[in-house]
Amino acid sequence: MIAKLRGILDSFGDGSAVIDVRGVGYLIFASSRTLGRLGDRGGEVSVHVETHVREDHIHLYGFADKAEQDTFRMLQTVQGVGAKAALSILSALSPDEIIRAVAAGDAKMLTRADGVGPKLAGRIVNELKDKAVNVSLGADAGAPAASAKGAAPSKESAAVADAISALVNLGYDRSVAYGAVHAAAKSAGADAGLDQLITGGLKELAS
């Protein structure tokens, strides 16, 4: 199985690129984000590769970094999300934005991707939310909740949820509000009250 390619960028296609590795051209499919980071034709490139083997084809999917590859894999654990849909989402949103949107329950943000409607976006949020919350908070699955100041809680408290809702009511996107409030909670500690979280969240948004 091919896990990584390093060679010369030969050409671009529609959602793809050809990488010349010692005279052999490898066709990789990739997000627009990764394709945009490959640079100009003739330059040396290196990509992480996911190899999909089917009865009728072998496809290589390329990624500029490991975070994008991991998110690609995670998205495909959702029923109805194949490689094409996963790349579409990664073309519209960065891995961090995807994790934050899912953790915040912001299905609307995922519909920015071509071919992802409200129903599929909702399924992605429902099936991946627990994983995304752990990733976004930097917590290991199954780890106990942290209570010391400067550490993120392993699950959302009522005060955090209310603070996120307050920022959403002020007009901020839910995923943006989620990130700001959790950053404030991490700084203030697990005992922070609602007013402190709202104020801290607004400061994060203004910074």
Coordinates of N, CA and C in Angstrom, one line a residue:
M1 N 0.8 -1.2 0.0 CA 0.0 0.0 0.0 C 0.9 1.3 0.0
I2 N 0.5 2.2 -0.8 CA 1.2 3.5 -0.8 C 0.8 4.4 0.3
A3 N 1.7 4.9 1.1 CA 1.3 5.7 2.3 C 1.9 7.2 2.1
K4 N 2.8 7.3 1.2 CA 3.4 8.7 1.0 C 4.1 8.7 -0.3
L5 N 4.1 9.9 -1.0 CA 4.8 10.1 -2.2 C 5.6 11.4 -2.2
R6 N 6.8 11.3 -2.7 CA 7.7 12.4 -2.8 C 8.2 12.4 -4.2
G7 N 8.0 13.5 -5.0 CA 8.5 13.6 -6.3 C 8.3 15.0 -6.9
I8 N 8.1 15.0 -8.3 CA 8.0 16.3 -9.0 C 6.5 16.4 -9.4
L9 N 6.0 17.6 -9.2 CA 4.6 17.9 -9.6 C 4.6 18.0 -11.1
D10 N 3.9 17.0 -11.8 CA 3.9 17.0 -13.2 C 2.7 17.8 -13.8
S11 N 1.5 17.6 -13.3 CA 0.4 18.3 -13.8 C -0.8 18.3 -12.9
F12 N -1.8 19.2 -13.2 CA -3.0 19.3 -12.4 C -4.2 18.8 -13.3
G13 N -5.2 18.2 -12.6 CA -6.4 17.9 -13.3 C -7.6 18.4 -12.5
D14 N -8.8 18.0 -12.8 CA -10.0 18.4 -12.1 C -10.0 17.7 -10.8
G15 N -9.6 18.4 -9.7 CA -9.6 17.7 -8.4 C -8.5 16.7 -8.2
S16 N -7.4 16.8 -9.0 CA -6.4 15.8 -9.0 C -5.0 16.4 -9.4
A17 N -4.0 15.7 -9.2 CA -2.7 16.1 -9.7 C -1.9 14.8 -10.0
V18 N -0.9 14.9 -10.8 CA 0.0 13.8 -11.2 C 1.4 14.1 -10.6
I19 N 1.9 13.2 -9.8 CA 3.2 13.4 -9.2 C 4.2 12.4 -9.9
D20 N 5.3 12.9 -10.4 CA 6.3 12.0 -11.1 C 7.3 11.6 -10.0
V21 N 7.3 10.3 -9.8 CA 8.3 9.7 -8.9 C 9.2 8.8 -9.6
R22 N 10.4 9.4 -10.0 CA 11.4 8.7 -10.7 C 10.9 8.1 -12.0
G23 N 10.1 8.9 -12.7 CA 9.7 8.5 -14.1 C 8.3 7.8 -14.1
V24 N 7.7 7.6 -12.9 CA 6.4 7.0 -12.8 C 5.4 8.0 -12.3
G25 N 4.3 8.3 -13.1 CA 3.4 9.3 -12.7 C 2.2 8.7 -11.9
Y26 N 2.1 9.2 -10.7 CA 1.0 8.8 -9.8 C -0.1 9.8 -9.8
L27 N -1.3 9.4 -10.1 CA -2.5 10.3 -10.1 C -3.1 10.2 -8.7
I28 N -3.1 11.4 -8.1 CA -3.7 11.5 -6.8 C -5.0 12.5 -6.8
F29 N -6.0 12.1 -6.1 CA -7.2 13.0 -5.9 C -7.0 13.7 -4.6
A30 N -7.3 15.0 -4.6 CA -7.1 15.8 -3.4 C -8.1 16.9 -3.3
S31 N -8.1 17.5 -2.1 CA -9.0 18.6 -1.8 C -8.4 19.9 -2.5
S32 N -9.2 20.9 -2.8 CA -8.6 22.1 -3.4 C -7.6 22.7 -2.4
R33 N -7.8 22.5 -1.1 CA -6.8 23.1 -0.2 C -5.4 22.4 -0.4
T34 N -5.4 21.1 -0.5 CA -4.1 20.5 -0.7 C -3.5 20.8 -2.1
L35 N -4.4 20.8 -3.1 CA -3.9 21.1 -4.5 C -3.3 22.5 -4.5
G36 N -3.9 23.5 -3.8 CA -3.4 24.8 -3.7 C -2.0 24.9 -3.0
R37 N -1.7 24.0 -2.2 CA -0.4 24.0 -1.5 C 0.7 23.3 -2.2
L38 N 0.4 22.6 -3.3 CA 1.4 21.9 -4.0 C 2.4 22.8 -4.7
G39 N 2.0 24.0 -5.0 CA 2.9 24.9 -5.7 C 2.8 24.8 -7.2
D40 N 3.9 25.1 -7.9 CA 3.9 25.2 -9.4 C 4.4 23.8 -10.0
R41 N 4.0 23.6 -11.2 CA 4.5 22.4 -11.9 C 6.0 22.4 -12.0
G42 N 6.6 21.3 -11.8 CA 8.0 21.2 -11.9 C 8.7 21.2 -10.5
G43 N 7.9 21.6 -9.5 CA 8.5 21.7 -8.2 C 8.4 20.4 -7.4
E44 N 9.3 20.2 -6.4 CA 9.3 19.0 -5.6 C 8.1 19.1 -4.6
V45 N 7.4 18.0 -4.5 CA 6.3 17.9 -3.6 C 6.3 16.6 -2.7
S46 N 5.6 16.7 -1.6 CA 5.5 15.5 -0.8 C 4.1 15.5 -0.2
V47 N 3.4 14.3 -0.3 CA 2.0 14.2 0.2 C 1.8 12.9 0.9
H48 N 1.0 13.0 1.9 CA 0.5 11.8 2.6 C -0.5 11.1 1.7
V49 N -0.6 9.8 1.7 CA -1.5 9.1 0.7 C -2.4 8.1 1.4
E50 N -3.6 8.1 1.0 CA -4.6 7.1 1.4 C -4.9 6.3 0.2
T51 N -4.6 5.0 0.2 CA -4.9 4.1 -0.9 C -6.2 3.3 -0.7
H52 N -7.1 3.5 -1.7 CA -8.3 2.8 -1.7 C -8.3 1.8 -2.8
V53 N -8.5 0.5 -2.5 CA -8.5 -0.6 -3.4 C -9.9 -1.1 -3.5
R54 N -10.4 -1.1 -4.8 CA -11.7 -1.7 -5.1 C -11.6 -2.7 -6.2
E55 N -12.7 -3.4 -6.4 CA -12.6 -4.5 -7.4 C -12.3 -3.9 -8.8
D56 N -12.8 -2.7 -9.1 CA -12.6 -2.1 -10.4 C -11.6 -0.9 -10.5
H57 N -11.0 -0.6 -9.4 CA -10.0 0.5 -9.5 C -9.1 0.6 -8.2
I58 N -8.0 1.3 -8.4 CA -7.2 1.7 -7.2 C -7.1 3.2 -7.3
H59 N -7.5 3.9 -6.2 CA -7.4 5.3 -6.2 C -6.5 5.7 -5.1
L60 N -5.7 6.8 -5.4 CA -4.8 7.4 -4.4 C -5.4 8.8 -4.0
Y61 N -5.5 9.0 -2.7 CA -5.9 10.3 -2.2 C -4.8 11.0 -1.5
G62 N -4.5 12.2 -1.9 CA -3.3 12.9 -1.3 C -3.7 14.0 -0.4
F63 N -2.8 14.2 0.6 CA -3.1 15.2 1.7 C -1.8 16.0 2.0
A64 N -1.9 17.3 2.1 CA -0.7 18.1 2.4 C -0.2 17.9 3.9
D65 N -1.1 17.4 4.8 CA -0.7 17.2 6.1 C -1.5 16.1 6.7
K66 N -1.0 15.6 7.9 CA -1.6 14.4 8.6 C -3.0 14.8 9.1
A67 N -3.2 16.0 9.5 CA -4.5 16.4 10.1 C -5.6 16.2 9.1
E68 N -5.3 16.6 7.8 CA -6.3 16.5 6.8 C -6.6 15.0 6.5
Q69 N -5.6 14.2 6.5 CA -5.8 12.8 6.2 C -6.6 12.1 7.3
D70 N -6.3 12.5 8.6 CA -7.1 11.9 9.7 C -8.5 12.3 9.6
T71 N -8.8 13.6 9.2 CA -10.2 14.1 9.1 C -10.9 13.4 8.0
F72 N -10.2 13.1 6.9 CA -10.7 12.4 5.7 C -11.2 11.0 6.2
R73 N -10.3 10.3 7.0 CA -10.7 9.0 7.5 C -11.9 9.1 8.4
M74 N -11.9 10.1 9.3 CA -13.0 10.2 10.3 C -14.3 10.4 9.6
L75 N -14.3 11.3 8.6 CA -15.6 11.7 7.9 C -16.2 10.4 7.2
Q76 N -15.3 9.5 6.7 CA -15.8 8.4 6.0 C -16.4 7.3 6.9
T77 N -16.3 7.5 8.2 CA -16.9 6.5 9.1 C -18.4 6.8 9.2
V78 N -18.9 7.9 8.7 CA -20.3 8.3 8.7 C -21.0 7.6 7.4
Q79 N -22.1 7.0 7.7 CA -22.9 6.4 6.6 C -23.2 7.5 5.5
G80 N -22.9 7.2 4.3 CA -23.3 8.1 3.2 C -22.1 9.0 2.8
V81 N -21.0 9.0 3.6 CA -19.9 9.9 3.3 C -18.8 9.0 2.7
G82 N -18.6 9.2 1.4 CA -17.5 8.5 0.7 C -16.3 9.4 0.5
A83 N -15.4 9.0 -0.3 CA -14.2 9.8 -0.5 C -14.5 11.1 -1.2
K84 N -15.4 11.1 -2.2 CA -15.7 12.3 -2.9 C -16.3 13.3 -2.0
A85 N -17.3 12.9 -1.1 CA -17.9 13.9 -0.2 C -16.9 14.4 0.8
A86 N -16.0 13.5 1.3 CA -15.0 13.9 2.3 C -14.1 14.9 1.7
L87 N -13.7 14.8 0.5 CA -12.8 15.7 -0.2 C -13.5 17.1 -0.4
S88 N -14.8 17.0 -0.7 CA -15.6 18.2 -0.9 C -15.6 19.0 0.4
I89 N -15.8 18.3 1.5 CA -15.9 19.0 2.8 C -14.5 19.6 3.1
L90 N -13.5 18.9 2.9 CA -12.1 19.4 3.1 C -11.7 20.5 2.2
S91 N -12.4 20.6 1.0 CA -12.1 21.7 0.1 C -12.8 23.0 0.6
A92 N -13.9 22.8 1.4 CA -14.7 24.0 1.8 C -14.2 24.4 3.2
L93 N -13.7 23.5 4.0 CA -13.4 23.8 5.4 C -12.0 23.2 5.8
S94 N -11.3 23.8 6.6 CA -10.0 23.2 7.1 C -10.4 22.1 8.2
P95 N -9.5 21.2 8.5 CA -9.7 20.2 9.5 C -10.2 20.8 10.8
D96 N -9.5 21.9 11.3 CA -9.9 22.5 12.5 C -11.4 23.1 12.4
E97 N -11.7 23.6 11.3 CA -13.1 24.2 11.2 C -14.1 23.0 11.2
I98 N -13.8 21.9 10.5 CA -14.7 20.8 10.5 C -14.9 20.2 11.9
I99 N -13.8 20.0 12.7 CA -13.9 19.5 14.0 C -14.7 20.5 14.9
R100 N -14.4 21.8 14.8 CA -15.2 22.7 15.6 C -16.6 22.8 15.2
A101 N -17.0 22.7 13.9 CA -18.4 22.7 13.5 C -19.1 21.5 14.0
V102 N -18.5 20.3 13.9 CA -19.1 19.1 14.4 C -19.3 19.1 15.9
A103 N -18.3 19.5 16.6 CA -18.3 19.6 18.1 C -19.4 20.6 18.6
A104 N -19.6 21.7 17.8 CA -20.6 22.7 18.2 C -22.0 22.3 17.7
G105 N -22.1 21.3 16.9 CA -23.4 20.9 16.4 C -23.9 21.8 15.3
D106 N -22.9 22.5 14.6 CA -23.2 23.4 13.6 C -23.2 22.8 12.2
A107 N -24.3 22.0 11.9 CA -24.5 21.3 10.7 C -24.5 22.3 9.5
K108 N -25.1 23.5 9.7 CA -25.2 24.5 8.6 C -23.8 24.8 8.0
M109 N -22.8 24.8 8.8 CA -21.4 25.2 8.3 C -21.0 24.1 7.4
L110 N -21.3 22.8 7.6 CA -20.9 21.8 6.8 C -21.5 21.8 5.4
T111 N -22.7 22.4 5.3 CA -23.4 22.5 4.0 C -22.7 23.5 3.1
R112 N -21.7 24.1 3.5 CA -20.9 25.0 2.5 C -20.2 24.1 1.5
A113 N -20.0 22.8 1.8 CA -19.3 21.9 0.9 C -20.3 21.5 -0.3
D114 N -19.8 21.5 -1.5 CA -20.6 21.0 -2.6 C -21.1 19.6 -2.4
G115 N -22.4 19.4 -2.6 CA -22.9 18.0 -2.5 C -23.3 17.6 -1.1
V116 N -23.1 18.5 -0.1 CA -23.5 18.1 1.3 C -24.7 18.9 1.7
G117 N -25.9 18.3 1.7 CA -27.1 18.9 2.1 C -27.4 18.8 3.6
P118 N -28.4 19.5 4.1 CA -28.8 19.5 5.5 C -28.9 18.1 6.1
K119 N -29.5 17.1 5.4 CA -29.6 15.8 6.0 C -28.3 15.1 6.2
L120 N -27.4 15.2 5.2 CA -26.1 14.5 5.4 C -25.3 15.3 6.4
A121 N -25.3 16.6 6.4 CA -24.6 17.4 7.4 C -25.1 17.1 8.8
G122 N -26.4 16.9 9.0 CA -26.9 16.5 10.3 C -26.4 15.2 10.8
R123 N -26.3 14.2 9.8 CA -25.9 12.9 10.2 C -24.4 12.9 10.6
I124 N -23.6 13.7 9.9 CA -22.2 13.9 10.2 C -22.0 14.4 11.7
V125 N -22.8 15.4 12.0 CA -22.7 16.0 13.3 C -23.2 15.0 14.4
N126 N -24.3 14.3 14.1 CA -24.8 13.3 15.1 C -23.8 12.1 15.3
E127 N -23.2 11.7 14.3 CA -22.3 10.5 14.4 C -20.9 10.8 14.9
L128 N -20.5 12.0 14.7 CA -19.1 12.3 15.0 C -18.9 13.3 16.2
K129 N -20.0 13.7 16.7 CA -19.9 14.8 17.8 C -19.1 14.4 18.9
D130 N -19.2 13.2 19.5 CA -18.4 12.8 20.6 C -17.0 12.8 20.3
K131 N -16.6 12.2 19.1 CA -15.2 12.2 18.7 C -14.6 13.6 18.6
A132 N -15.4 14.5 17.9 CA -15.0 15.9 17.7 C -14.8 16.7 18.9
V133 N -15.7 16.5 19.9 CA -15.6 17.2 21.2 C -14.3 16.8 21.8
N134 N -13.9 15.5 21.8 CA -12.7 15.1 22.4 C -11.5 15.8 21.7
V135 N -11.5 15.8 20.4 CA -10.4 16.4 19.6 C -10.3 17.9 19.9
S136 N -11.5 18.6 19.8 CA -11.5 20.0 20.0 C -11.1 20.5 21.3
L137 N -11.3 19.7 22.3 CA -10.9 20.0 23.7 C -9.5 19.5 24.1
G138 N -8.9 18.7 23.2 CA -7.6 18.2 23.5 C -7.7 17.1 24.5
A139 N -8.8 16.4 24.6 CA -9.0 15.4 25.7 C -9.0 14.0 25.0
D140 N -8.4 13.1 25.7 CA -8.4 11.7 25.2 C -9.8 11.1 25.6
A141 N -10.3 10.3 24.7 CA -11.6 9.6 24.9 C -11.4 8.8 26.2
G142 N -12.4 8.9 27.1 CA -12.4 8.1 28.3 C -11.5 8.8 29.4
A143 N -10.9 9.9 29.2 CA -10.1 10.5 30.2 C -11.0 11.2 31.2
P144 N -10.6 11.3 32.5 CA -11.4 12.0 33.4 C -11.5 13.5 33.1
A145 N -12.5 14.2 33.5 CA -12.6 15.6 33.3 C -11.5 16.4 34.1
A146 N -11.0 17.4 33.5 CA -9.9 18.2 34.1 C -10.6 19.3 34.8
S147 N -10.1 19.6 36.0 CA -10.7 20.7 36.8 C -9.7 21.8 37.1
A148 N -8.4 21.6 36.9 CA -7.4 22.6 37.2 C -7.5 23.8 36.2
K149 N -7.2 25.0 36.7 CA -7.2 26.1 35.8 C -6.2 25.9 34.7
G150 N -6.7 26.3 33.5 CA -5.8 26.1 32.4 C -6.0 24.8 31.6
A151 N -6.9 23.9 32.2 CA -7.1 22.7 31.5 C -8.6 22.7 31.0
A152 N -8.8 22.1 29.9 CA -10.1 22.1 29.3 C -11.0 21.0 29.9
P153 N -12.3 21.2 30.2 CA -13.1 20.2 30.7 C -13.4 19.1 29.6
S154 N -13.6 17.9 30.0 CA -13.8 16.8 29.0 C -15.2 16.9 28.4
K155 N -16.2 17.6 29.0 CA -17.5 17.7 28.4 C -18.0 19.1 28.7
E156 N -19.0 19.4 28.0 CA -19.6 20.8 28.0 C -20.4 21.0 29.3
S157 N -20.1 22.0 30.1 CA -21.0 22.3 31.3 C -22.2 23.1 30.9
A158 N -23.1 23.2 31.8 CA -24.3 24.0 31.5 C -23.9 25.5 31.3
A159 N -23.0 26.0 32.0 CA -22.6 27.4 31.9 C -21.9 27.6 30.5
V160 N -21.1 26.7 30.1 CA -20.5 26.8 28.7 C -21.5 26.7 27.6
A161 N -22.5 25.8 27.8 CA -23.6 25.7 26.8 C -24.4 27.0 26.7
D162 N -24.7 27.6 27.9 CA -25.4 28.8 27.9 C -24.6 30.0 27.4
A163 N -23.3 30.0 27.6 CA -22.5 31.1 27.1 C -22.4 31.0 25.6
I164 N -22.3 29.8 25.0 CA -22.3 29.6 23.6 C -23.6 30.1 23.0
S165 N -24.7 29.8 23.6 CA -26.0 30.2 23.1 C -26.1 31.7 23.1
A166 N -25.6 32.3 24.2 CA -25.6 33.8 24.3 C -24.9 34.4 23.1
L167 N -23.7 33.9 22.8 CA -22.9 34.5 21.7 C -23.6 34.2 20.3
V168 N -24.3 33.1 20.2 CA -25.0 32.8 19.0 C -26.2 33.8 18.8
N169 N -26.8 34.1 20.0 CA -27.9 35.1 20.0 C -27.4 36.5 19.6
L170 N -26.1 36.7 19.8 CA -25.5 38.0 19.5 C -25.2 38.1 18.0
G171 N -25.3 37.0 17.3 CA -25.1 37.0 15.8 C -23.9 36.2 15.4
Y172 N -23.1 35.6 16.3 CA -21.9 34.8 15.9 C -22.3 33.4 15.5
D173 N -21.6 32.8 14.5 CA -21.8 31.5 14.1 C -21.6 30.5 15.2
R174 N -22.4 29.5 15.3 CA -22.3 28.6 16.4 C -20.9 28.0 16.6
S175 N -20.3 27.6 15.5 CA -18.9 27.0 15.6 C -17.9 28.0 16.1
V176 N -18.1 29.3 15.7 CA -17.2 30.3 16.1 C -17.4 30.6 17.6
A177 N -18.6 30.7 18.0 CA -18.9 30.9 19.4 C -18.4 29.7 20.3
Y178 N -18.6 28.5 19.8 CA -18.1 27.3 20.5 C -16.6 27.4 20.8
G179 N -15.8 27.8 19.8 CA -14.4 27.9 19.9 C -14.0 29.0 20.9
A180 N -14.7 30.1 20.8 CA -14.3 31.2 21.7 C -14.6 30.9 23.2
V181 N -15.8 30.3 23.4 CA -16.2 30.0 24.8 C -15.3 29.0 25.4
H182 N -15.0 28.0 24.6 CA -14.1 26.9 25.2 C -12.7 27.4 25.4
A183 N -12.2 28.3 24.6 CA -10.9 29.0 24.9 C -11.0 29.8 26.2
A184 N -12.1 30.5 26.4 CA -12.3 31.2 27.6 C -12.4 30.3 28.8
A185 N -13.1 29.2 28.7 CA -13.2 28.2 29.8 C -11.9 27.6 30.1
K186 N -11.1 27.3 29.1 CA -9.8 26.7 29.3 C -8.9 27.7 30.1
S187 N -9.0 29.0 29.8 CA -8.2 30.0 30.5 C -8.7 30.2 31.9
A188 N -10.0 30.3 32.1 CA -10.6 30.7 33.4 C -10.8 29.5 34.4
G189 N -10.8 28.3 33.8 CA -11.0 27.1 34.7 C -12.4 26.6 34.8
A190 N -12.5 25.4 35.4 CA -13.8 24.7 35.3 C -14.9 25.4 36.2
D191 N -14.5 26.3 37.1 CA -15.5 26.9 38.0 C -16.0 28.3 37.5
A192 N -15.6 28.6 36.2 CA -16.0 29.9 35.7 C -17.5 30.0 35.5
G193 N -18.1 31.2 35.9 CA -19.5 31.4 35.8 C -19.9 31.8 34.4
L194 N -21.2 31.9 34.2 CA -21.7 32.3 32.9 C -21.2 33.7 32.4
D195 N -21.3 34.7 33.3 CA -20.9 36.0 32.9 C -19.4 36.0 32.5
Q196 N -18.6 35.3 33.3 CA -17.2 35.3 33.0 C -16.9 34.6 31.7
L197 N -17.7 33.6 31.3 CA -17.5 32.9 30.1 C -17.9 33.7 28.9
I198 N -19.0 34.4 29.1 CA -19.4 35.3 28.0 C -18.4 36.4 27.7
T199 N -18.0 37.0 28.8 CA -17.0 38.1 28.7 C -15.7 37.6 28.1
G200 N -15.3 36.4 28.6 CA -14.0 35.8 28.1 C -14.2 35.4 26.6
G201 N -15.3 34.9 26.2 CA -15.6 34.5 24.8 C -15.6 35.7 23.9
L202 N -16.1 36.8 24.4 CA -16.1 38.1 23.5 C -14.7 38.6 23.4
K203 N -13.9 38.5 24.4 CA -12.5 38.9 24.3 C -11.8 38.0 23.3
E204 N -12.0 36.7 23.3 CA -11.4 35.8 22.4 C -11.8 36.2 20.9
L205 N -13.0 36.6 20.7 CA -13.5 36.9 19.4 C -12.9 38.3 18.9
A206 N -12.6 39.1 19.9 CA -12.1 40.5 19.6 C -10.6 40.4 19.4
S207 N -9.9 39.4 19.8 CA -8.4 39.3 19.7 C -8.0 38.9 18.4

